[in-house]
Amino acid sequence: MSNVIKFYDIPCQIAGRGWSPNTWKTRYTLNYKGLAFETVWVEYPDIEETCKKIGVPPTGKKLDGSDLYTVPFIDDPSTGAKIADSLLIAKYLDVTYPDTPTIIPPGTSALQAAFSDAFMSKMTPLWQFALPKSTYVLNPRSEEYTRRTRLPLFGMTMEEMYPKGEKKVAEWQRLKAAFGDIDRWLGKEGVFVMGDTLSFSDFVIAAFILWCRFLFGTNSDEWRDISSWNDRRWEQLLQSLKQYEGQ
């Protein structure tokens, strides 16, 4: 049996390409640590069945109280560990493979988690733009599942969610302001959240910037705008991590 880590991700219509910001946090982590892994593609409606089959624990609860299973998750044959949630995966890999580069510096575990939560709280304006566009790039089975399950949650279709006209302009400005707040958190002490020290928090930011670039496209007005924000800070972050984007 191969000891290569199995990394479970959601495919899209571009062959061999991951698209989810949640899974990109783990893809960055695996590549940064130089660990051998293989991607196992799993469609949205198959996530729960797959997790139960191989023994991956749930990451939360659904609105009806049943267990919620999400990507990313990994299956490490060398230890038998099955881990879900990108931050928990990063912690596991740091402990299990101490001879690889550390992604959560000692003593910063709580700070990494707090930053991730704070960053996510700022991304509220992005969802209405990104979720509909994500639906469009999914394979048919995952697209149908997403549309069917998200409609009751949001009370609107993906097309109705995407802002238009004056609302689009206003919501886009809210998103720009959110990134401005994050820029002020970070200051000018270095490229990364911890100055010159790369950490999991940088993968959190980069995963969402990469998501925007992928969904809007490099030639879009939206991406040209985002990449210009905050003295091109976010584009420069992606460039600094480009070597860890490998599949």
mmCIF file of C-alpha atoms in Angstrom:
data_model
loop_
_atom_site.group_PDB
_atom_site.id
_atom_site.type_symbol
_atom_site.label_atom_id
_atom_site.label_comp_id
_atom_site.label_asym_id
_atom_site.label_seq_id
_atom_site.Cartn_x
_atom_site.Cartn_y
_atom_site.Cartn_z
ATOM 1 C CA MET A 1 0.000 0.000 0.000
ATOM 2 C CA SER A 2 1.328 3.414 -0.952
ATOM 3 C CA ASN A 3 2.302 5.757 1.892
ATOM 4 C CA VAL A 4 1.504 8.818 -0.193
ATOM 5 C CA ILE A 5 -1.009 11.122 1.510
ATOM 6 C CA LYS A 6 -4.400 11.186 -0.161
ATOM 7 C CA PHE A 7 -5.801 14.697 -0.394
ATOM 8 C CA TYR A 8 -9.511 14.990 -1.161
ATOM 9 C CA ASP A 9 -10.618 17.961 -3.238
ATOM 10 C CA ILE A 10 -13.621 19.012 -5.340
ATOM 11 C CA PRO A 11 -13.062 19.035 -9.107
ATOM 12 C CA CYS A 12 -14.272 21.614 -11.556
ATOM 13 C CA GLN A 13 -14.678 21.814 -15.322
ATOM 14 C CA ILE A 14 -10.982 22.530 -15.836
ATOM 15 C CA ALA A 15 -9.331 19.115 -15.671
ATOM 16 C CA GLY A 16 -6.913 18.592 -12.809
ATOM 17 C CA ARG A 17 -7.690 21.953 -11.232
ATOM 18 C CA GLY A 18 -8.853 22.615 -7.702
ATOM 19 C CA TRP A 19 -10.950 25.739 -7.189
ATOM 20 C CA SER A 20 -12.119 25.869 -3.553
ATOM 21 C CA PRO A 21 -10.373 28.314 -1.193
ATOM 22 C CA ASN A 22 -10.848 25.873 1.674
ATOM 23 C CA THR A 23 -8.966 23.105 -0.097
ATOM 24 C CA TRP A 24 -6.321 25.485 -1.409
ATOM 25 C CA LYS A 25 -5.229 26.157 2.174
ATOM 26 C CA THR A 26 -4.324 22.470 2.435
ATOM 27 C CA ARG A 27 -2.828 22.245 -1.048
ATOM 28 C CA TYR A 28 -0.543 25.161 -0.189
ATOM 29 C CA THR A 29 0.357 23.462 3.110
ATOM 30 C CA LEU A 30 1.226 20.115 1.520
ATOM 31 C CA ASN A 31 3.316 21.736 -1.196
ATOM 32 C CA TYR A 32 5.112 24.073 1.220
ATOM 33 C CA LYS A 33 6.050 21.132 3.436
ATOM 34 C CA GLY A 34 7.227 19.174 0.403
ATOM 35 C CA LEU A 35 5.099 16.153 1.251
ATOM 36 C CA ALA A 36 4.196 13.645 -1.427
ATOM 37 C CA PHE A 37 0.444 13.514 -2.004
ATOM 38 C CA GLU A 38 -2.101 12.529 -4.572
ATOM 39 C CA THR A 39 -5.355 14.347 -5.199
ATOM 40 C CA VAL A 40 -8.548 12.321 -4.988
ATOM 41 C CA TRP A 41 -11.387 14.175 -6.657
ATOM 42 C CA VAL A 42 -14.778 13.875 -4.983
ATOM 43 C CA GLU A 43 -18.001 15.514 -6.152
ATOM 44 C CA TYR A 44 -20.127 17.438 -3.654
ATOM 45 C CA PRO A 45 -22.913 14.836 -3.318
ATOM 46 C CA ASP A 46 -20.306 12.138 -2.618
ATOM 47 C CA ILE A 47 -18.450 13.893 0.233
ATOM 48 C CA GLU A 48 -20.495 12.497 3.117
ATOM 49 C CA GLU A 49 -20.510 8.925 1.803
ATOM 50 C CA THR A 50 -16.763 9.071 1.135
ATOM 51 C CA CYS A 51 -15.989 10.390 4.613
ATOM 52 C CA LYS A 52 -18.073 7.730 6.293
ATOM 53 C CA LYS A 53 -16.533 4.998 4.142
ATOM 54 C CA ILE A 54 -12.920 5.824 5.026
ATOM 55 C CA GLY A 55 -13.578 7.078 8.566
ATOM 56 C CA VAL A 56 -13.140 10.848 8.287
ATOM 57 C CA PRO A 57 -14.859 12.671 11.181
ATOM 58 C CA PRO A 58 -17.531 15.337 10.610
ATOM 59 C CA THR A 59 -16.552 18.990 10.950
ATOM 60 C CA GLY A 60 -19.851 20.333 12.284
ATOM 61 C CA LYS A 61 -23.621 20.029 12.226
ATOM 62 C CA LYS A 62 -26.218 20.763 9.575
ATOM 63 C CA LEU A 63 -29.260 22.886 10.355
ATOM 64 C CA ASP A 64 -31.270 19.695 10.968
ATOM 65 C CA GLY A 65 -28.736 18.532 13.565
ATOM 66 C CA SER A 66 -27.159 15.799 11.449
ATOM 67 C CA ASP A 67 -23.410 15.535 10.963
ATOM 68 C CA LEU A 68 -21.744 17.798 8.411
ATOM 69 C CA TYR A 69 -18.866 16.473 6.324
ATOM 70 C CA THR A 70 -16.682 18.859 4.357
ATOM 71 C CA VAL A 71 -13.549 19.098 2.240
ATOM 72 C CA PRO A 72 -10.648 19.290 2.551
ATOM 73 C CA PHE A 73 -9.728 16.057 4.259
ATOM 74 C CA ILE A 74 -6.702 13.805 4.078
ATOM 75 C CA ASP A 75 -6.029 10.122 4.520
ATOM 76 C CA ASP A 76 -2.444 9.412 5.616
ATOM 77 C CA PRO A 77 -1.672 5.694 5.085
ATOM 78 C CA SER A 78 1.646 5.976 6.942
ATOM 79 C CA THR A 79 -0.164 6.668 10.235
ATOM 80 C CA GLY A 80 -3.764 5.695 9.518
ATOM 81 C CA ALA A 81 -4.910 9.245 10.355
ATOM 82 C CA LYS A 82 -7.964 10.711 8.655
ATOM 83 C CA ILE A 83 -8.159 14.464 9.242
ATOM 84 C CA ALA A 84 -10.681 17.079 8.078
ATOM 85 C CA ASP A 85 -10.521 20.899 8.289
ATOM 86 C CA SER A 86 -7.567 22.795 6.815
ATOM 87 C CA LEU A 87 -6.268 24.154 10.139
ATOM 88 C CA LEU A 88 -6.443 20.753 11.847
ATOM 89 C CA ILE A 89 -4.683 19.225 8.850
ATOM 90 C CA ALA A 90 -1.900 21.809 9.133
ATOM 91 C CA LYS A 91 -1.487 21.069 12.851
ATOM 92 C CA TYR A 92 -1.389 17.329 12.191
ATOM 93 C CA LEU A 93 1.212 17.654 9.445
ATOM 94 C CA ASP A 94 3.446 19.867 11.594
ATOM 95 C CA VAL A 95 3.401 17.305 14.423
ATOM 96 C CA THR A 96 3.663 14.206 12.250
ATOM 97 C CA TYR A 97 6.360 15.507 9.910
ATOM 98 C CA PRO A 98 8.576 17.697 12.125
ATOM 99 C CA ASP A 99 11.465 17.610 9.647
ATOM 100 C CA THR A 100 9.433 19.590 7.091
ATOM 101 C CA PRO A 101 8.933 23.382 7.175
ATOM 102 C CA THR A 102 6.632 24.470 10.009
ATOM 103 C CA ILE A 103 3.378 26.106 8.953
ATOM 104 C CA ILE A 104 2.117 26.966 12.453
ATOM 105 C CA PRO A 105 5.102 28.452 14.328
ATOM 106 C CA PRO A 106 5.385 27.326 17.973
ATOM 107 C CA GLY A 107 3.129 29.276 20.307
ATOM 108 C CA THR A 108 0.953 30.715 17.511
ATOM 109 C CA SER A 109 -1.764 28.055 17.174
ATOM 110 C CA ALA A 110 -4.435 30.191 18.850
ATOM 111 C CA LEU A 111 -3.351 33.265 16.918
ATOM 112 C CA GLN A 112 -3.534 31.399 13.602
ATOM 113 C CA ALA A 113 -7.075 30.258 14.401
ATOM 114 C CA ALA A 114 -8.121 33.747 15.546
ATOM 115 C CA PHE A 115 -6.706 35.370 12.425
ATOM 116 C CA SER A 116 -8.528 32.868 10.217
ATOM 117 C CA ASP A 117 -11.830 33.637 11.962
ATOM 118 C CA ALA A 118 -11.244 37.390 11.763
ATOM 119 C CA PHE A 119 -10.338 37.186 8.088
ATOM 120 C CA MET A 120 -13.428 35.125 7.289
ATOM 121 C CA SER A 121 -15.629 37.675 9.064
ATOM 122 C CA LYS A 122 -14.368 40.269 6.594
ATOM 123 C CA MET A 123 -15.229 38.152 3.555
ATOM 124 C CA THR A 124 -19.000 38.585 3.911
ATOM 125 C CA PRO A 125 -19.275 40.884 0.852
ATOM 126 C CA LEU A 126 -17.429 38.355 -1.314
ATOM 127 C CA TRP A 127 -19.891 35.470 -1.007
ATOM 128 C CA GLN A 128 -22.595 37.038 -3.168
ATOM 129 C CA PHE A 129 -20.075 37.392 -6.005
ATOM 130 C CA ALA A 130 -18.082 34.187 -5.562
ATOM 131 C CA LEU A 131 -20.721 31.573 -4.749
ATOM 132 C CA PRO A 132 -22.687 32.010 -7.998
ATOM 133 C CA LYS A 133 -19.490 32.027 -10.056
ATOM 134 C CA SER A 134 -18.270 28.911 -8.243
ATOM 135 C CA THR A 135 -21.489 27.150 -9.172
ATOM 136 C CA TYR A 136 -20.818 27.836 -12.841
ATOM 137 C CA VAL A 137 -17.406 26.103 -12.839
ATOM 138 C CA LEU A 138 -18.511 22.919 -11.043
ATOM 139 C CA ASN A 139 -19.040 19.642 -12.805
ATOM 140 C CA PRO A 140 -22.749 18.898 -13.528
ATOM 141 C CA ARG A 141 -23.376 16.609 -10.507
ATOM 142 C CA SER A 142 -21.860 19.065 -8.065
ATOM 143 C CA GLU A 143 -23.595 22.014 -9.710
ATOM 144 C CA GLU A 144 -27.008 20.365 -9.415
ATOM 145 C CA TYR A 145 -26.340 19.435 -5.780
ATOM 146 C CA THR A 146 -25.144 22.932 -4.914
ATOM 147 C CA ARG A 147 -28.101 24.666 -6.494
ATOM 148 C CA ARG A 148 -30.576 22.261 -4.853
ATOM 149 C CA THR A 149 -29.104 22.485 -1.353
ATOM 150 C CA ARG A 150 -28.257 26.198 -1.302
ATOM 151 C CA LEU A 151 -31.675 27.403 -2.470
ATOM 152 C CA PRO A 152 -33.398 26.644 0.876
ATOM 153 C CA LEU A 153 -30.468 28.195 2.779
ATOM 154 C CA PHE A 154 -30.430 31.507 0.916
ATOM 155 C CA GLY A 155 -34.006 31.689 -0.320
ATOM 156 C CA MET A 156 -32.811 32.657 -3.802
ATOM 157 C CA THR A 157 -31.128 31.207 -6.839
ATOM 158 C CA MET A 158 -27.439 31.775 -7.577
ATOM 159 C CA GLU A 159 -28.427 34.167 -10.359
ATOM 160 C CA GLU A 160 -30.623 36.153 -7.968
ATOM 161 C CA MET A 161 -27.812 36.288 -5.410
ATOM 162 C CA TYR A 162 -25.282 37.918 -7.725
ATOM 163 C CA PRO A 163 -25.572 41.706 -7.224
ATOM 164 C CA LYS A 164 -26.423 43.935 -10.157
ATOM 165 C CA GLY A 165 -26.456 47.626 -10.969
ATOM 166 C CA GLU A 166 -25.997 50.064 -8.113
ATOM 167 C CA LYS A 167 -26.026 47.236 -5.584
ATOM 168 C CA LYS A 168 -23.073 45.603 -7.338
ATOM 169 C CA VAL A 169 -21.111 48.853 -7.166
ATOM 170 C CA ALA A 170 -21.910 49.314 -3.477
ATOM 171 C CA GLU A 171 -21.111 45.721 -2.512
ATOM 172 C CA TRP A 172 -17.863 45.804 -4.455
ATOM 173 C CA GLN A 173 -16.840 48.866 -2.482
ATOM 174 C CA ARG A 174 -17.655 46.990 0.728
ATOM 175 C CA LEU A 175 -15.320 44.212 -0.392
ATOM 176 C CA LYS A 176 -12.570 46.705 -1.202
ATOM 177 C CA ALA A 177 -13.006 48.298 2.234
ATOM 178 C CA ALA A 178 -12.759 44.857 3.873
ATOM 179 C CA PHE A 179 -9.415 44.211 2.223
ATOM 180 C CA GLY A 180 -8.362 47.675 3.259
ATOM 181 C CA ASP A 181 -9.062 46.734 6.872
ATOM 182 C CA ILE A 182 -6.970 43.573 6.524
ATOM 183 C CA ASP A 183 -4.163 45.594 4.967
ATOM 184 C CA ARG A 184 -4.176 47.888 8.006
ATOM 185 C CA TRP A 185 -4.033 44.868 10.338
ATOM 186 C CA LEU A 186 -0.899 43.664 8.617
ATOM 187 C CA GLY A 187 0.888 46.980 8.329
ATOM 188 C CA LYS A 188 4.122 47.228 6.362
ATOM 189 C CA GLU A 189 6.394 44.942 8.388
ATOM 190 C CA GLY A 190 6.855 42.322 5.673
ATOM 191 C CA VAL A 191 5.218 40.299 2.921
ATOM 192 C CA PHE A 192 3.483 37.894 5.308
ATOM 193 C CA VAL A 193 1.135 38.133 8.274
ATOM 194 C CA MET A 194 4.081 37.458 10.598
ATOM 195 C CA GLY A 195 6.410 39.799 8.755
ATOM 196 C CA ASP A 196 9.055 37.704 7.002
ATOM 197 C CA THR A 197 7.811 34.401 8.481
ATOM 198 C CA LEU A 198 5.420 32.390 6.326
ATOM 199 C CA SER A 199 2.541 30.808 8.255
ATOM 200 C CA PHE A 200 -0.874 29.231 7.810
ATOM 201 C CA SER A 201 -2.535 32.664 7.949
ATOM 202 C CA ASP A 202 -0.852 33.598 4.675
ATOM 203 C CA PHE A 203 -2.357 30.530 3.035
ATOM 204 C CA VAL A 204 -5.781 31.615 4.301
ATOM 205 C CA ILE A 205 -5.478 34.982 2.566
ATOM 206 C CA ALA A 206 -3.843 33.611 -0.574
ATOM 207 C CA ALA A 207 -6.487 30.900 -0.999
ATOM 208 C CA PHE A 208 -9.239 33.513 -1.228
ATOM 209 C CA ILE A 209 -7.266 35.806 -3.514
ATOM 210 C CA LEU A 210 -6.539 32.819 -5.754
ATOM 211 C CA TRP A 211 -10.256 31.978 -5.716
ATOM 212 C CA CYS A 212 -11.066 35.484 -6.955
ATOM 213 C CA ARG A 213 -8.463 35.296 -9.713
ATOM 214 C CA PHE A 214 -9.752 31.923 -10.839
ATOM 215 C CA LEU A 215 -13.452 32.839 -10.793
ATOM 216 C CA PHE A 216 -13.235 36.276 -12.372
ATOM 217 C CA GLY A 217 -10.350 35.505 -14.718
ATOM 218 C CA THR A 218 -7.052 37.312 -15.103
ATOM 219 C CA ASN A 219 -8.389 39.522 -17.903
ATOM 220 C CA SER A 220 -11.504 40.668 -16.033
ATOM 221 C CA ASP A 221 -12.146 44.151 -14.690
ATOM 222 C CA GLU A 222 -12.798 42.598 -11.289
ATOM 223 C CA TRP A 223 -9.396 40.919 -11.089
ATOM 224 C CA ARG A 224 -7.585 43.994 -12.391
ATOM 225 C CA ASP A 225 -9.287 45.949 -9.611
ATOM 226 C CA ILE A 226 -8.534 43.435 -6.837
ATOM 227 C CA SER A 227 -4.913 43.035 -7.912
ATOM 228 C CA SER A 228 -4.431 46.809 -7.686
ATOM 229 C CA TRP A 229 -5.764 47.160 -4.142
ATOM 230 C CA ASN A 230 -3.465 48.127 -1.264
ATOM 231 C CA ASP A 231 -0.414 48.812 -3.434
ATOM 232 C CA ARG A 232 -0.862 45.441 -5.205
ATOM 233 C CA ARG A 233 -0.306 43.638 -1.912
ATOM 234 C CA TRP A 234 -2.578 40.698 -2.683
ATOM 235 C CA GLU A 235 -1.184 40.056 -6.143
ATOM 236 C CA GLN A 236 2.325 40.167 -4.684
ATOM 237 C CA LEU A 237 1.317 37.635 -2.025
ATOM 238 C CA LEU A 238 0.162 35.209 -4.724
ATOM 239 C CA GLN A 239 3.411 35.698 -6.612
ATOM 240 C CA SER A 240 5.436 34.940 -3.482
ATOM 241 C CA LEU A 241 3.527 31.660 -3.037
ATOM 242 C CA LYS A 242 3.339 30.652 -6.698
ATOM 243 C CA GLN A 243 5.856 27.835 -6.218
ATOM 244 C CA TYR A 244 3.405 26.136 -3.844
ATOM 245 C CA GLU A 245 0.453 26.100 -6.249
ATOM 246 C CA GLY A 246 1.388 22.752 -7.806
ATOM 247 C CA GLN A 247 -1.208 20.041 -8.175
#
